[in-house]
Amino acid sequence: DQQVKQNSPSLSVQEGRISILNCDYTNSMFDYFLWYKKYPAEGPTFLISISSIKDKNEDGRFTVFLNKSAKHLSLHIVPSQPGDSAVYFCAALPTGAGSYQLTFGKGTKLSVIP
Amino acid sequence: DTGVSQNPRHKITKRGQNVTFRCDPISEHNRLYWYRQTLGQGPEFLTYFQNEAQLEKSRLLSDRFSAERPKGSFSTLEIQRTEQGDSAMYLCAGGDFYEQYFGPGTRLTVT
């Protein structure tokens, strides 16, 4: 059973507009969340993270929102650029259980159209 | 560039052969992780080391798989008697807090 779900396999956005990528989780032990970006034939690149004690974290064009009661998080990219086109993975950690085992979703492929 | 390097980048082997991959994290990374990624899936955790101690192992890590980090620096992942189902991208990551920084991966193809 998938504990981290990214229900949209793909997303297309016009350059300059906002991209919103969504992620849901089922395991209530997850308390630290990360987003990664992956280009073909490369390893995932860390983008931004958020602890469950926060509901928002911002880094430049990237903002992650966490809704603990809904077990939902989202990544906002504003403004979107063609170089943002990649597969985005949501990942979660149960740090309170002393585990460093990241559980990933299946990813969402973002295409930013010039 | 995360500074994490993996060798080789690609490996083609015949079923039944043994293969070994190497990962070199940066010196600041006291934790080292191995993941496996197949097409259309996110990376799946295999194992992790804190310095030279192997602290977590996934049930995906069958007895044909063994990982070592002998001096708390580089790590090796060996697969014995490879099977076609072992074909995947093997990813190594390093870190010293919760964030994990991935290398470029080793693409394994078992024919």
GROMACS .gro file of C-alpha atoms in nm, chain A:
model
  114
    1ASP     CA    1   0.000   0.000   0.000
    2GLN     CA    2   0.140   0.337  -0.104
    3GLN     CA    3   0.202   0.558   0.196
    4VAL     CA    4   0.292   0.865  -0.013
    5LYS     CA    5   0.072   0.940  -0.310
    6GLN     CA    6   0.113   1.182  -0.596
    7ASN     CA    7  -0.211   1.141  -0.782
    8SER     CA    8  -0.125   1.355  -1.084
    9PRO     CA    9   0.125   1.176  -1.310
   10SER     CA   10   0.173   1.491  -1.517
   11LEU     CA   11   0.110   1.865  -1.518
   12SER     CA   12   0.152   2.130  -1.790
   13VAL     CA   13   0.187   2.499  -1.706
   14GLN     CA   14   0.260   2.811  -1.908
   15GLU     CA   15   0.589   2.988  -1.841
   16GLY     CA   16   0.546   3.262  -1.581
   17ARG     CA   17   0.238   3.105  -1.421
   18ILE     CA   18   0.217   2.912  -1.094
   19SER     CA   19   0.281   2.538  -1.079
   20ILE     CA   20   0.111   2.350  -0.794
   21LEU     CA   21   0.217   1.994  -0.725
   22ASN     CA   22   0.022   1.791  -0.470
   23CYS     CA   23   0.108   1.506  -0.238
   24ASP     CA   24  -0.095   1.303   0.014
   25TYR     CA   25   0.029   1.067   0.281
   26THR     CA   26  -0.137   0.805   0.496
   27ASN     CA   27   0.121   0.725   0.764
   28SER     CA   28   0.064   0.949   1.066
   29MET     CA   29   0.421   0.875   1.181
   30PHE     CA   30   0.557   1.092   0.898
   31ASP     CA   31   0.671   1.424   1.042
   32TYR     CA   32   0.929   1.559   0.796
   33PHE     CA   33   0.865   1.611   0.428
   34LEU     CA   34   1.091   1.681   0.133
   35TRP     CA   35   1.053   1.764  -0.235
   36TYR     CA   36   1.301   1.651  -0.497
   37LYS     CA   37   1.336   1.733  -0.866
   38LYS     CA   38   1.472   1.476  -1.110
   39TYR     CA   39   1.598   1.515  -1.465
   40PRO     CA   40   1.636   1.204  -1.686
   41ALA     CA   41   1.950   0.998  -1.622
   42GLU     CA   42   2.036   1.202  -1.309
   43GLY     CA   43   1.982   1.147  -0.938
   44PRO     CA   44   1.708   1.340  -0.754
   45THR     CA   45   1.800   1.694  -0.649
   46PHE     CA   46   1.680   1.820  -0.312
   47LEU     CA   47   1.457   2.129  -0.341
   48ILE     CA   48   1.289   2.214  -0.013
   49SER     CA   49   1.171   2.053   0.309
   50ILE     CA   50   0.923   2.115   0.588
   51SER     CA   51   0.885   1.989   0.942
   52SER     CA   52   0.541   1.897   1.076
   53ILE     CA   53   0.571   2.177   1.335
   54LYS     CA   54   0.536   2.427   1.047
   55ASP     CA   55   0.267   2.479   0.787
   56LYS     CA   56   0.474   2.670   0.533
   57ASN     CA   57   0.832   2.696   0.419
   58GLU     CA   58   0.960   2.922   0.145
   59ASP     CA   59   1.283   2.928  -0.054
   60GLY     CA   60   1.298   3.165  -0.348
   61ARG     CA   61   1.044   3.060  -0.610
   62PHE     CA   62   0.955   2.745  -0.416
   63THR     CA   63   0.703   2.727  -0.131
   64VAL     CA   64   0.584   2.411   0.042
   65PHE     CA   65   0.255   2.406   0.234
   66LEU     CA   66   0.164   2.137   0.486
   67ASN     CA   67  -0.188   2.056   0.608
   68LYS     CA   68  -0.138   1.798   0.881
   69SER     CA   69  -0.505   1.738   0.951
   70ALA     CA   70  -0.564   1.654   0.585
   71LYS     CA   71  -0.230   1.471   0.552
   72HIS     CA   72  -0.163   1.681   0.245
   73LEU     CA   73   0.123   1.891   0.119
   74SER     CA   74   0.179   2.095  -0.191
   75LEU     CA   75   0.472   2.256  -0.370
   76HIS     CA   76   0.418   2.592  -0.536
   77ILE     CA   77   0.660   2.721  -0.799
   78VAL     CA   78   0.619   3.087  -0.889
   79PRO     CA   79   0.694   3.195  -1.155
   80SER     CA   80   0.740   2.871  -1.347
   81GLN     CA   81   1.034   2.856  -1.588
   82PRO     CA   82   1.110   2.612  -1.873
   83GLY     CA   83   1.409   2.481  -1.674
   84ASP     CA   84   1.165   2.364  -1.407
   85SER     CA   85   1.044   2.092  -1.645
   86ALA     CA   86   1.131   1.768  -1.465
   87VAL     CA   87   0.978   1.494  -1.251
   88TYR     CA   88   0.900   1.609  -0.895
   89PHE     CA   89   0.897   1.363  -0.607
   90CYS     CA   90   0.742   1.410  -0.266
   91ALA     CA   91   0.910   1.217   0.015
   92ALA     CA   92   0.843   1.166   0.386
   93LEU     CA   93   1.035   1.068   0.699
   94PRO     CA   94   0.914   0.931   1.036
   95THR     CA   95   1.186   1.110   1.236
   96GLY     CA   96   1.003   1.059   1.563
   97ALA     CA   97   1.048   0.685   1.516
   98GLY     CA   98   1.422   0.739   1.476
   99SER     CA   99   1.410   0.633   1.111
  100TYR     CA  100   1.592   0.797   0.822
  101GLN     CA  101   1.414   0.584   0.562
  102LEU     CA  102   1.265   0.817   0.300
  103THR     CA  103   0.936   0.701   0.148
  104PHE     CA  104   0.877   0.852  -0.196
  105GLY     CA  105   0.570   0.905  -0.409
  106LYS     CA  106   0.569   0.798  -0.774
  107GLY     CA  107   0.635   1.151  -0.898
  108THR     CA  108   0.464   1.416  -1.109
  109LYS     CA  109   0.610   1.515  -1.444
  110LEU     CA  110   0.597   1.893  -1.481
  111SER     CA  111   0.617   2.050  -1.824
  112VAL     CA  112   0.658   2.427  -1.840
  113ILE     CA  113   0.560   2.555  -2.182
  114PRO     CA  114   0.746   2.862  -2.311
   0.00000   0.00000   0.00000
